[in-house]
Short mmCIF file of C-alpha atoms in Angstrom, two decimals:
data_model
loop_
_atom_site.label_atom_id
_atom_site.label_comp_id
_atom_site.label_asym_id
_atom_site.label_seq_id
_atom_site.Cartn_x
_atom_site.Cartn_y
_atom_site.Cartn_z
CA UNK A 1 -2.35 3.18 -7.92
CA UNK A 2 -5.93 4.92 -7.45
CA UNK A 3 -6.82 6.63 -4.15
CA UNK A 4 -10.86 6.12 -4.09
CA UNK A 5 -11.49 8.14 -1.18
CA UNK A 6 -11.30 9.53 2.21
CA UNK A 7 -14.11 9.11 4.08
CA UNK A 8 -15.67 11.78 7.42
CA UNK A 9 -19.24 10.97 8.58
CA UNK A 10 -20.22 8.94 6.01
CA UNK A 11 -19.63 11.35 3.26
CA UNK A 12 -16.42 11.97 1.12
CA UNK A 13 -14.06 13.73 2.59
CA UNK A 14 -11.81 14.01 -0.46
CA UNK A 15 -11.45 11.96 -3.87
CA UNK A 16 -9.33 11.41 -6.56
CA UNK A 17 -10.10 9.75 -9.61
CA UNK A 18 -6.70 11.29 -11.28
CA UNK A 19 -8.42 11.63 -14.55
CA UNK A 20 -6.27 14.55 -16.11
CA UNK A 21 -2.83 14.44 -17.22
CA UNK A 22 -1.33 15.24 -14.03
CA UNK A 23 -1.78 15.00 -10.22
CA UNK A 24 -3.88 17.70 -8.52
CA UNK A 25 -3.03 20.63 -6.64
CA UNK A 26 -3.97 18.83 -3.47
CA UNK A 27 -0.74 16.17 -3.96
CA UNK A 28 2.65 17.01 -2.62
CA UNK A 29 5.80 14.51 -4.05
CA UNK A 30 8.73 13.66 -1.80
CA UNK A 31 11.33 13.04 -3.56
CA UNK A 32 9.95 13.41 -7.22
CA UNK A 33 11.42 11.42 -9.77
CA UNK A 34 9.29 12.76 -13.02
CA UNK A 35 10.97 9.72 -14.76
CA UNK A 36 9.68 7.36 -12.62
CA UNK A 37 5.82 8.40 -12.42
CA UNK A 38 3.17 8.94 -15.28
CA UNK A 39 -0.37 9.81 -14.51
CA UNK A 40 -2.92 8.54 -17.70
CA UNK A 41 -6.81 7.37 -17.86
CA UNK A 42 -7.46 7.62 -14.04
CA UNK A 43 -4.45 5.77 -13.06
CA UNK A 44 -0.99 7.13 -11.28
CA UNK A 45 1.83 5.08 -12.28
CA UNK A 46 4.45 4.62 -9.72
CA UNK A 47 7.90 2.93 -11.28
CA UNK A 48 9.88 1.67 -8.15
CA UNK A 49 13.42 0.82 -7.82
CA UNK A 50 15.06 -0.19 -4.63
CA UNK A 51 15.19 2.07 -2.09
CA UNK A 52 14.59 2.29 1.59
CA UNK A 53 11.18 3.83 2.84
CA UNK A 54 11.69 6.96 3.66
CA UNK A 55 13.86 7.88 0.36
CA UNK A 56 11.46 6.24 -1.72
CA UNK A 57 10.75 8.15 -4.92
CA UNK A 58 7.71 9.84 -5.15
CA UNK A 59 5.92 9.76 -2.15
CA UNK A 60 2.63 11.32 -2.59
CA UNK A 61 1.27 13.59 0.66
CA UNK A 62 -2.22 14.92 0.78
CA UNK A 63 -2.24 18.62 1.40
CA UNK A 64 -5.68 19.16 2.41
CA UNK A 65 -6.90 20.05 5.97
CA UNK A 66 -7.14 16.80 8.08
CA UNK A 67 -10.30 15.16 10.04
CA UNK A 68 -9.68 15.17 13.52
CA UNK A 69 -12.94 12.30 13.97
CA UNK A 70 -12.59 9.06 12.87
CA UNK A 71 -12.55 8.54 9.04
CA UNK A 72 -11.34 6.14 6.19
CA UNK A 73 -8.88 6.30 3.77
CA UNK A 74 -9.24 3.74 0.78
CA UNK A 75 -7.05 3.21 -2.10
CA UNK A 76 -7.46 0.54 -5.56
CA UNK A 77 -4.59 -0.27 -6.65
CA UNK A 78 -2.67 -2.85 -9.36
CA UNK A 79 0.96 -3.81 -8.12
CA UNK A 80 2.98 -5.25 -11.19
CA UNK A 81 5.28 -7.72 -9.51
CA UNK A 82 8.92 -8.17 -10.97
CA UNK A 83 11.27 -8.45 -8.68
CA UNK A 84 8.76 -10.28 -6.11
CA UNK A 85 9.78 -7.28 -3.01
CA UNK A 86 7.78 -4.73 -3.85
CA UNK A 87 5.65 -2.67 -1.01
CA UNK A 88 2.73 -0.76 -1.41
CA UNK A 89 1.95 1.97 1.60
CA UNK A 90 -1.05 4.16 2.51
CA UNK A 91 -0.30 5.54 5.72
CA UNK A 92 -0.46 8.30 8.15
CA UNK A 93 1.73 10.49 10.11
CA UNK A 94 2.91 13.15 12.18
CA UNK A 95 4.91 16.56 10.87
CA UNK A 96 7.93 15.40 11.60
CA UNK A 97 7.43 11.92 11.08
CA UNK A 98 8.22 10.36 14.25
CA UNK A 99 4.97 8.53 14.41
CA UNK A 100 3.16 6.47 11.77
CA UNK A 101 0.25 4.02 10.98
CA UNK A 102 1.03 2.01 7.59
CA UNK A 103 -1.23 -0.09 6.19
CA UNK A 104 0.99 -1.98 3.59
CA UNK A 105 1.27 -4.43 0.99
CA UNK A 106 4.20 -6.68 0.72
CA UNK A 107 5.18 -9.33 -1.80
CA UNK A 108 8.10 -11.36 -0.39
CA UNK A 109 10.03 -14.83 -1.00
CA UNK A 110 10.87 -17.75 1.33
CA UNK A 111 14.08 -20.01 0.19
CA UNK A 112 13.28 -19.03 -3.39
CA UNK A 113 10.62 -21.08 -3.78
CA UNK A 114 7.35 -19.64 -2.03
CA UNK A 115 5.77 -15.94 -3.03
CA UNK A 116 3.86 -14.63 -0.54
CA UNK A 117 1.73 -11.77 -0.82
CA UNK A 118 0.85 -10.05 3.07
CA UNK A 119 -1.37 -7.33 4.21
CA UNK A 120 0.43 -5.88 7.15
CA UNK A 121 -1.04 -3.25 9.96
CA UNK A 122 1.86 -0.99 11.38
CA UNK A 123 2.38 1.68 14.13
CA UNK A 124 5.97 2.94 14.05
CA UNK A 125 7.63 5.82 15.99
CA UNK A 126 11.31 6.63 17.10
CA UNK A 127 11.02 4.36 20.30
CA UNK A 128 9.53 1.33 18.67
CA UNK A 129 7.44 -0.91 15.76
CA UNK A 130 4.49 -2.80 16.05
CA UNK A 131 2.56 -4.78 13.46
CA UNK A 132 0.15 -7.59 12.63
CA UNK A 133 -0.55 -9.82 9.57
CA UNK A 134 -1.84 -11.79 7.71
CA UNK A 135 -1.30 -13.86 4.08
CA UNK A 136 -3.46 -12.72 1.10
CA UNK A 137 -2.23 -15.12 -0.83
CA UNK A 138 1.37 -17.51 -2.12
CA UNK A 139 2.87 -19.28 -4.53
CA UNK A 140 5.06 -22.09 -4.68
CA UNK A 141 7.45 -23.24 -7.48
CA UNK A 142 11.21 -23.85 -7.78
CA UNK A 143 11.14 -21.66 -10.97
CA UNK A 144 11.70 -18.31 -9.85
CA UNK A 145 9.93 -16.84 -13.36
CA UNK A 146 6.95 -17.87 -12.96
CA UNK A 147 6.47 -16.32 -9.28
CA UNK A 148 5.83 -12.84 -10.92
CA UNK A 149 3.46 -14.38 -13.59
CA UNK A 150 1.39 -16.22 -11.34
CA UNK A 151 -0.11 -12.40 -9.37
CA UNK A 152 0.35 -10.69 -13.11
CA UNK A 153 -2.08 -13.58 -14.46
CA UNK A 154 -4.40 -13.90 -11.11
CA UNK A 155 -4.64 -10.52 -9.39
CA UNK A 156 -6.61 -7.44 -10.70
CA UNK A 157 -6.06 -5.28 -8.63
CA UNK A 158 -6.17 -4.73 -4.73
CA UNK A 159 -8.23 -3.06 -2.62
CA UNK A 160 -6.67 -1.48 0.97
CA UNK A 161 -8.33 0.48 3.67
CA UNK A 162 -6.66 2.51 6.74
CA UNK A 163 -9.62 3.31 9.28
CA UNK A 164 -9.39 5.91 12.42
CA UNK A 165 -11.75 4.90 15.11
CA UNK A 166 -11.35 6.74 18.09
CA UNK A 167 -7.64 5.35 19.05
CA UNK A 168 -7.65 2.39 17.19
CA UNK A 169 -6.86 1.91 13.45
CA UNK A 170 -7.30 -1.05 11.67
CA UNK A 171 -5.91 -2.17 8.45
CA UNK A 172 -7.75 -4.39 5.91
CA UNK A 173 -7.65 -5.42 2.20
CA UNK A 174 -9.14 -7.54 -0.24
CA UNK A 175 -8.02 -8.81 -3.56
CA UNK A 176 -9.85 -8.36 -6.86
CA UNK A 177 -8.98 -11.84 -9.30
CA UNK A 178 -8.73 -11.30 -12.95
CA UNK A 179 -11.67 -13.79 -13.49
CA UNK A 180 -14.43 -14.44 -11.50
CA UNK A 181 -14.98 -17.59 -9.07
CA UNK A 182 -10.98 -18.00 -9.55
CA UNK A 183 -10.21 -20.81 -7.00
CA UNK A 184 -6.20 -19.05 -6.24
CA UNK A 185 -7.63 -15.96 -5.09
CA UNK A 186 -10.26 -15.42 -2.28
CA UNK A 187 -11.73 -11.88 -2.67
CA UNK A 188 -13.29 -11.78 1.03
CA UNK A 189 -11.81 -8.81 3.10
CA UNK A 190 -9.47 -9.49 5.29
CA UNK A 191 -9.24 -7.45 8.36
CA UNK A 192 -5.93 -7.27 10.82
CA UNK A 193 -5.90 -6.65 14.64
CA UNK A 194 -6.53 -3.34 15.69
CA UNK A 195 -3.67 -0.73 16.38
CA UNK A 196 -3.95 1.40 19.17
CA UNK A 197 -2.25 4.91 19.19
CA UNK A 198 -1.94 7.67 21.58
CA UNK A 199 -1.13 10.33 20.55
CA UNK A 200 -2.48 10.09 17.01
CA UNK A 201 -0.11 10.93 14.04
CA UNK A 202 -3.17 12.89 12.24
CA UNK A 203 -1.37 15.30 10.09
CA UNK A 204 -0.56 14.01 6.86
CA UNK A 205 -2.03 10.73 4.66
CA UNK A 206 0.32 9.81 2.13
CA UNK A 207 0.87 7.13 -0.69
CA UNK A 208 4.30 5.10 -0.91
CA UNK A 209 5.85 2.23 -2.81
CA UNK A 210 9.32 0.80 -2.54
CA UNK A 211 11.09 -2.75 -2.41
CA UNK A 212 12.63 -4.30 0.18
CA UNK A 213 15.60 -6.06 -0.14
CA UNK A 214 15.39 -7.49 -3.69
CA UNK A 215 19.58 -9.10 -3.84
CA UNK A 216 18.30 -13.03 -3.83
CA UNK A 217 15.36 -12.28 -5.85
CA UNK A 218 14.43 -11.81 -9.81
CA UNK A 219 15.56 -8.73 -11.46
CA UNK A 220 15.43 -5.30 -10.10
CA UNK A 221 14.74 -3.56 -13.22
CA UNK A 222 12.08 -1.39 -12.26
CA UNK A 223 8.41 -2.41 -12.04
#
């Protein structure tokens, strides 16, 4: 997973390319699992096991001071499906984590036979959870194998963006195929509903990836 940027006024705000051997000084881990992350040729690798959000391993926060006007916060990343329940999170929240905005990827299967992938907008906080979404793309087979090789063979990588707009923020994402003109995967953006927030959680922006409940799917081995 590659954070691209964070974006204030139209200029970069901060940017991380991770091109050395380890993360920079601006990255915090919750709950570090050294075992379960690598960072090589501009790329962090993030090894998930099951796990529920907030005890996810390796949950990267950005320790840098924090727009207070509206900004962007992009990410590429490549999701190696396995297990068909993995989740992919940028998001942003409050110091004590009682409010959030996610903007989140989520493979899932229905009856073990359809693999969905979704790009879902969230606002979350103690009292309640809101969210829209939408379908980036699916699968359908009865062979449960072939679910994970259909994204690993299709999908280059995906492209997600959290955006601050005065009290709104809206989620959106777009997938990058392996080859071009690929009739499986549409690469247009796809934009969700617009969450509205007050107070804003603008304190921290951080990184996260975990499964879901992964009991009736393919193996668990970590991805």
């Amino acid at each position: 997973e590659k954070l691209i940027d964070r974006k204030l006024d139209k200029k970069i705000f901060f940017h991380d390319d991770f091109s050395g051997g380890s993360l920079s000084e601006q990255w915090m881990i919750l709950n570090p699992d050294k075992k379960s992350m690598s960072v090589k040729d501009g790329t962090v690798a993030l090894f998930v096991n099951v796990s529920k959000p907030k005890k996810a391993a390796n949950i990267l926060h950005l320790d840098v001071p924090d727009p207070k006007d509206d900004w962007i916060f992009t990410a590429n990343f490549n999701l190696v499906p396995q297990s068909m329940a993995e989740v992919f999170e940028l998001g942003i929240t409050n110091e004590n984590g009682s409010q959030q905005i996610l903007a989140q990827i989520q493979f899932n299967v229905v009856d073990n036979k359809v693999s969905n992938v979704f790009l879902r907008g969230i606002k979350d906080t103690r009292q309640s959870t809101s969210h829209f979404y939408k379908k980036l793309i699916s699968f359908r087979s009865k062979n449960m194998k072939k679910h994970a090789d259909f994204f690993n063979e299709h999908i280059k990588s995906i492209n997600i963006k959290l955006q601050k707009s005065g009290t709104a923020y809206i989620v959106s994402a777009k997938l990058e195929p392996i080859k071009e003109k690929d009739s499986a995967v549409s690469s247009d953006w796809v934009t969700l509903q617009k969450l509205i927030s007050l107070p804003l959680p603008d304190d921290t922006f951080f990184i996260r990836t975990y499964l879901k409940d992964a009991k009736n799917y393919l193996s668990t081995n970590p991805t």
